[in-house]
Tab-separated table of C-alpha atoms in Angstrom:
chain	number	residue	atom	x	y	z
M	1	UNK	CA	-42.391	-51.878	-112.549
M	2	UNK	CA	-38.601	-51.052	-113.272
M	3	UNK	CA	-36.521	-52.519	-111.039
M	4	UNK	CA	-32.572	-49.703	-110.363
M	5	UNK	CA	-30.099	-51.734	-110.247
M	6	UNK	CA	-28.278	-51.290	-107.194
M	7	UNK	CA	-25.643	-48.513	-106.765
M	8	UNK	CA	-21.328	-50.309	-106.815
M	9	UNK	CA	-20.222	-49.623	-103.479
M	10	UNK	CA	-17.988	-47.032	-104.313
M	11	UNK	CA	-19.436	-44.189	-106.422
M	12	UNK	CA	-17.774	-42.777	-109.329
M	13	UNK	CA	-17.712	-39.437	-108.775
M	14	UNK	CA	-15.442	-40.847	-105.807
M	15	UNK	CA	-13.391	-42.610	-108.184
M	16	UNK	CA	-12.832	-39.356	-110.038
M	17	UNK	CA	-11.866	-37.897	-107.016
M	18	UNK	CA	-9.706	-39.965	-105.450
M	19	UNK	CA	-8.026	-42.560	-108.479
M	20	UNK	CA	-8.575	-40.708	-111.566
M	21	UNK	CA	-6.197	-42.424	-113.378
M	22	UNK	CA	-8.072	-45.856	-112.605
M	23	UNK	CA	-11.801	-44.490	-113.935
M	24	UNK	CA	-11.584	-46.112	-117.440
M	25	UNK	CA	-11.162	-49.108	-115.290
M	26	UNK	CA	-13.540	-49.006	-112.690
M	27	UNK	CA	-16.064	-47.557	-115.992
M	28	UNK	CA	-15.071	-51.005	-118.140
M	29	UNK	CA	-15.010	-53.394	-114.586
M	30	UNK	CA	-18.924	-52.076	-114.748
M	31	UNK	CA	-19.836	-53.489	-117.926
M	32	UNK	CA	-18.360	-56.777	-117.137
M	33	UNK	CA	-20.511	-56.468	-113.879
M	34	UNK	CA	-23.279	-55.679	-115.705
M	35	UNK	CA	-23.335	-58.978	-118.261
M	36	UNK	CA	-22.431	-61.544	-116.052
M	37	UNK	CA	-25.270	-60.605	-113.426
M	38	UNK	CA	-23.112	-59.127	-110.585
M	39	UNK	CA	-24.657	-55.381	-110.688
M	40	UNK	CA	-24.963	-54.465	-107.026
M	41	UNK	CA	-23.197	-57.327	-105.323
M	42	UNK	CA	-21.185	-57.212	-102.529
M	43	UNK	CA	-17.983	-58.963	-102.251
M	44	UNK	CA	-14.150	-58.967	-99.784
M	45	UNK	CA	-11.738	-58.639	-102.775
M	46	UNK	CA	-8.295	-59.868	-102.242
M	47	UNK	CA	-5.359	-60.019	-104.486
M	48	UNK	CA	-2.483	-62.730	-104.463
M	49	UNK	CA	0.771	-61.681	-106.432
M	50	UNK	CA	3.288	-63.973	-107.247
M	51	UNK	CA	6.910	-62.535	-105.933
M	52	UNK	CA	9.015	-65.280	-107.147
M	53	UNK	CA	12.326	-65.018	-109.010
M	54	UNK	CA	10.900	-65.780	-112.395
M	55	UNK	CA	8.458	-62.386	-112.001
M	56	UNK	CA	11.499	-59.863	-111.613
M	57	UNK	CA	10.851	-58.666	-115.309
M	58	UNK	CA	6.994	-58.449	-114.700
M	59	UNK	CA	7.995	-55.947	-111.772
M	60	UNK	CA	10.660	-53.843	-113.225
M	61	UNK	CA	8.097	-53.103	-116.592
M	62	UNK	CA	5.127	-52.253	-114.500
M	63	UNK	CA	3.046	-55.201	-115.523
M	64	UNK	CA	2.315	-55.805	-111.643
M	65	UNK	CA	1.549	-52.542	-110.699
M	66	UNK	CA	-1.059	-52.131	-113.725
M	67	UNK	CA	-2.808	-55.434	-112.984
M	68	UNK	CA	-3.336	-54.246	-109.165
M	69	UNK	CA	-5.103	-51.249	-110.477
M	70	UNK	CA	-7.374	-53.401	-112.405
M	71	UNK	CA	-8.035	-55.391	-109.884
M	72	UNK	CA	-8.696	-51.894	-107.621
M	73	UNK	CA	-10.876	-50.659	-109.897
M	74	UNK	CA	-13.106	-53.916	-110.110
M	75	UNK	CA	-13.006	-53.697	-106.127
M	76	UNK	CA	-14.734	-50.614	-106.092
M	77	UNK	CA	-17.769	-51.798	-107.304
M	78	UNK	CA	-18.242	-54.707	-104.824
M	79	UNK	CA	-16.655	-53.380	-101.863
M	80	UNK	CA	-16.973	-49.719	-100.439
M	81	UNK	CA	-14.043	-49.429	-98.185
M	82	UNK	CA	-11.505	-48.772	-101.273
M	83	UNK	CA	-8.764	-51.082	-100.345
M	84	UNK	CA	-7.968	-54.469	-101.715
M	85	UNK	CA	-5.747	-56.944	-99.086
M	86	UNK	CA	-2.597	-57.894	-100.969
M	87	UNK	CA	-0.308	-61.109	-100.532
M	88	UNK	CA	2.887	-61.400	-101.703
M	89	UNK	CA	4.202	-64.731	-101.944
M	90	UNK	CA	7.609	-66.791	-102.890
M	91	UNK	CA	8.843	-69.269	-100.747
M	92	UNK	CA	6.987	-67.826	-97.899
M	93	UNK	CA	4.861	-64.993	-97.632
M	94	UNK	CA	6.613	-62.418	-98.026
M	95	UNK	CA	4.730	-59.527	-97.200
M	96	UNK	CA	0.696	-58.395	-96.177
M	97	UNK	CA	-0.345	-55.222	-96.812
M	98	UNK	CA	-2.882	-53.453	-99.057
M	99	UNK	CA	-3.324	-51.216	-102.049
M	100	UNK	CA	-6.009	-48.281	-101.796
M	101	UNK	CA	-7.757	-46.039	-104.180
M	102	UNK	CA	-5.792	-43.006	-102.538
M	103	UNK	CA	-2.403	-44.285	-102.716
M	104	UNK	CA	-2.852	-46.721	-105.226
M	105	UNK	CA	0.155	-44.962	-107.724
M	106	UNK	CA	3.381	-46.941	-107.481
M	107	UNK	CA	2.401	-48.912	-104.420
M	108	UNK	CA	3.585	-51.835	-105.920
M	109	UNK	CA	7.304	-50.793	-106.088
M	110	UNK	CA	7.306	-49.464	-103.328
M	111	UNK	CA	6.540	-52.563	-101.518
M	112	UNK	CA	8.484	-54.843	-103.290
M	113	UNK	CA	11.154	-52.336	-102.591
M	114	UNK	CA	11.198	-53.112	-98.803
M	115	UNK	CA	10.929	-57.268	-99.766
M	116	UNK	CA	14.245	-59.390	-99.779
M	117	UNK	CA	15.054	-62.128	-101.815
M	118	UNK	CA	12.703	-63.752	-104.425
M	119	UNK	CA	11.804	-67.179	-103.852
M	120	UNK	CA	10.107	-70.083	-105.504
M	121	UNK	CA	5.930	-69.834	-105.082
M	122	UNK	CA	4.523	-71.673	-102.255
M	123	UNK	CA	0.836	-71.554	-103.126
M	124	UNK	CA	-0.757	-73.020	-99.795
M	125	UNK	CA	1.316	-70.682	-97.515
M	126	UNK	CA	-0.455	-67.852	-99.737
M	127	UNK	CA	-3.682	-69.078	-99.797
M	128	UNK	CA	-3.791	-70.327	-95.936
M	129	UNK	CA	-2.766	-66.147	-95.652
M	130	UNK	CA	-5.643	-65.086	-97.606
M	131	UNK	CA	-7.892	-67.956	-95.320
M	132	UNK	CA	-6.793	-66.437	-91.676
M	133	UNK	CA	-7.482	-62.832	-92.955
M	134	UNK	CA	-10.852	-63.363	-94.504
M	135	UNK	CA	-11.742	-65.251	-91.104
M	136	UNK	CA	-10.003	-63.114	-89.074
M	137	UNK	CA	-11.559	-60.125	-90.586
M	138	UNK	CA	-15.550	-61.175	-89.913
M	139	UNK	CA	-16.849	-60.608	-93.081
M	140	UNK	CA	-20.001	-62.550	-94.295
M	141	UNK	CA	-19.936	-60.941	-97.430
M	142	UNK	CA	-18.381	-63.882	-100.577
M	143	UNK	CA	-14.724	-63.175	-101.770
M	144	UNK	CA	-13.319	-62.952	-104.751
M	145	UNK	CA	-9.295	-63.860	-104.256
M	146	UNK	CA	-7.655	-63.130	-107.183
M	147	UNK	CA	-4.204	-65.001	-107.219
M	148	UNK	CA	-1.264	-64.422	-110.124
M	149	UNK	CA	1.098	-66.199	-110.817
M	150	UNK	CA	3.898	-67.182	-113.301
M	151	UNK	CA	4.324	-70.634	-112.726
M	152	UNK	CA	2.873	-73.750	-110.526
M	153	UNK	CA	3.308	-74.456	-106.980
M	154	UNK	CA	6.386	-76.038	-105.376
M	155	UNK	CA	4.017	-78.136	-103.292
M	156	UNK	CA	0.878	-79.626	-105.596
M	157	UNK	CA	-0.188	-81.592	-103.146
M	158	UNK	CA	-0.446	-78.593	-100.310
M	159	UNK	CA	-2.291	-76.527	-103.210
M	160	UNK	CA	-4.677	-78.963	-104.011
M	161	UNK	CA	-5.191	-79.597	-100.152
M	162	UNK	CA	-5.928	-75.718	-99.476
M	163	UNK	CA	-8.006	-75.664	-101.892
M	164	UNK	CA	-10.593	-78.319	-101.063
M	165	UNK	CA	-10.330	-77.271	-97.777
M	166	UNK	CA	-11.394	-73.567	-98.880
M	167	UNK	CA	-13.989	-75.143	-100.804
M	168	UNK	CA	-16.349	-74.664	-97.311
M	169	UNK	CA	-15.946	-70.953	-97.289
M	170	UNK	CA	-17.301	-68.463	-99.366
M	171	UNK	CA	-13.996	-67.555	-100.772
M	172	UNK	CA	-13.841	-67.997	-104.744
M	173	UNK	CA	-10.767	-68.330	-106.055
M	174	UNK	CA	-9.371	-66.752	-109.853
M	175	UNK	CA	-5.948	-67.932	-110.903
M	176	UNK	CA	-4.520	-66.094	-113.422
M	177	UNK	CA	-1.187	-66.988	-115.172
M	178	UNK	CA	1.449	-64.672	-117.052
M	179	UNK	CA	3.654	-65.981	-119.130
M	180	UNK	CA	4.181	-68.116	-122.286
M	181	UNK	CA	0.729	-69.649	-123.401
M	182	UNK	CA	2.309	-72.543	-124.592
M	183	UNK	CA	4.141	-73.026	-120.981
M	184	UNK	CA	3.152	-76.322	-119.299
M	185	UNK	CA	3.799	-74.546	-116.054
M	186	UNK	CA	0.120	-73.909	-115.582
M	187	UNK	CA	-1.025	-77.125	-116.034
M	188	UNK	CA	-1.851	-77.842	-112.687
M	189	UNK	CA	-3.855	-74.533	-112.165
M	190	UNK	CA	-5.905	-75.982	-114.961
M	191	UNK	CA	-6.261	-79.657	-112.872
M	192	UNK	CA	-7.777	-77.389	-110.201
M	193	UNK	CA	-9.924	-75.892	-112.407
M	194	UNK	CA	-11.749	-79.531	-112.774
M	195	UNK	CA	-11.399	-80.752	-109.607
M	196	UNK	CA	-14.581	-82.823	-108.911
M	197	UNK	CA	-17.595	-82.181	-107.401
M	198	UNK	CA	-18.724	-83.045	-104.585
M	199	UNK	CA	-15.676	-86.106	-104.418
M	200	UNK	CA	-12.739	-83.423	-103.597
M	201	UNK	CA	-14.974	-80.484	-103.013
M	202	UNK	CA	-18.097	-78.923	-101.940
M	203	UNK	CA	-18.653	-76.877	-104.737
M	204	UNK	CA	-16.623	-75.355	-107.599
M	205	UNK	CA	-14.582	-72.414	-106.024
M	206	UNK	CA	-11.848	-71.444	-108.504
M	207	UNK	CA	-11.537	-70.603	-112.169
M	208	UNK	CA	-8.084	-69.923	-114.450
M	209	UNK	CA	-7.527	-67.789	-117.310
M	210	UNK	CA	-3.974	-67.228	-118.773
M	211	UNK	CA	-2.850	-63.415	-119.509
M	212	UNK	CA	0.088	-64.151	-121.581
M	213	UNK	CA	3.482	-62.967	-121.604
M	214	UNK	CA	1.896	-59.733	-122.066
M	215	UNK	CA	-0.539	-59.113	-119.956
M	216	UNK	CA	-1.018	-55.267	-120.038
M	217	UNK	CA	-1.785	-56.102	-123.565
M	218	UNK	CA	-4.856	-57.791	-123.005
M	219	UNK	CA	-7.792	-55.003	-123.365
M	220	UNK	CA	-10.088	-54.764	-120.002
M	221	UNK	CA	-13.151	-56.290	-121.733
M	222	UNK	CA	-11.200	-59.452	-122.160
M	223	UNK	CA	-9.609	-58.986	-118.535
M	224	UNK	CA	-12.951	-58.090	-116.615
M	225	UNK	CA	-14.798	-60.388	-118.627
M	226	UNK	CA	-12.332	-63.309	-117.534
M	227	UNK	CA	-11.984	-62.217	-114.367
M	228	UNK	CA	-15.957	-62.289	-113.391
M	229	UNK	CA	-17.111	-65.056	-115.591
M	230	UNK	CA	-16.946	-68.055	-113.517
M	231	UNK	CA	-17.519	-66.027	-110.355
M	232	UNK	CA	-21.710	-66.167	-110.598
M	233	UNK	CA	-21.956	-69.650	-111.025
M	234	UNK	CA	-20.070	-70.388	-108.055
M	235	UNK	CA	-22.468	-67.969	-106.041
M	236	UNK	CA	-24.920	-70.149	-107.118
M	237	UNK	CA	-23.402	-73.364	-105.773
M	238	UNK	CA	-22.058	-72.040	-102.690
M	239	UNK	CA	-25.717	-70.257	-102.067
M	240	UNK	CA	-27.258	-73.785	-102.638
M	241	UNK	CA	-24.694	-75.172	-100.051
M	242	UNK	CA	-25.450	-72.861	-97.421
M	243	UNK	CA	-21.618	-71.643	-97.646
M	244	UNK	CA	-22.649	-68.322	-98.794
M	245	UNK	CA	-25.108	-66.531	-97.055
């Protein structure tokens, strides 16, 4: 018997309709689906941007705004309502809003264009954000929080802290980094990474990959590929746990 995959959550005749400009995403985000075993899966999708000083150039070249469209475009596959939640963070959080499928072209600036000063990057204030909405929001469906950044937390200890804590909801976390790959700046991002199992944490619930000082450079392949690799194998875990459903 052949078994049809199941349909993404958002079709892409929709996608043509609505985001053109984002269908060789949402077309590539599919393939990456497709090999790591997520065809069909539901998931919340949130994105985390990093709004600290140090990311000014990032903004002003459009590197932000073309990584939220990736991340849009993977979205629409696991999540049918066509917005992604975004945080920005610095010092605090600086703003909560969301980017959408319809109005997805230069949302970026325009939000950053109503934020004030740019901070240093208080991770757990983000990611305790990210915790009230998913909770708040009454989802049972996994999420996949993806959270950029440029450089490591002010507070390790917080970050570390949120994380473990997190570690009991079915919210997966993906760090990715811009910036220089020799930087030690995300060395702590990759401490997280191998945080044990179960002595700090219920199960495995965040991965890292680092996009360069480039990172509209890196082809979607290698971005959706990154981005969805680890993300199976802590369905798995958290499935085992009982943590997701």
């Amino acid at each position: 018997m052949t078994v049809v995959p199941a349909a993404p959550a958002i079709s892409l005749e929709k996608v043509r309709d609505t985001a053109p400009a984002l269908v060789e995403h949402y077309e590539r985000a599919r393939i990456s689906l497709d090999k790591h075993g997520l065809t069909g899966h539901r998931a919340a999708v949130y994105l985390v941007l990093d709004h600290s000083g140090s990311m000014r150039d990032y903004y002003k070249d459009g590197s932000v705004q073309a990584f939220a469209d990736r991340v849009l475009g993977l979205s629409a596959h696991l999540d049918d309502d066509g917005r992604v939640p975004v945080v920005f963070f610095s010092t605090d959080v600086d703003a909560v809003t969301d980017i959408s499928l319809d109005d997805h072209r230069g949302r970026i600036d325009r939000v950053v264009a109503g934020l004030g000063h740019m901070g240093r990057t208080s991770y757990h204030l983000a990611m305790d954000t990210v915790i009230d909405h998913y909770l708040d929001s009454g989802s049972t469906d996994p999420a996949l929080v993806v959270f950029q950044t440029d450089g490591g937390p002010t507070d390790k200890p917080a970050a570390e802290r949120y994380l473990c804590k997190a570690a009991e909801l079915p919210l997966f976390w993906q760090f990715v980094g811009f910036g220089n790959t020799r930087s030690t700046q995300f060395d702590f991002l990759r401490k997280l990474d191998e945080l044990p199992v179960p002595a700090r944490r219920a199960v495995d619930n965040a991965g890292f990959f680092h996009a360069g000082a480039d990172p509209r450079a890196v082809p979607d392949a290698e971005f959706y590929d990154r981005l969805v690799s680890v993300f199976p194998h802590w369905l798995t875990a958290a499935r085992a746990r009982g943590i997701v459903r």
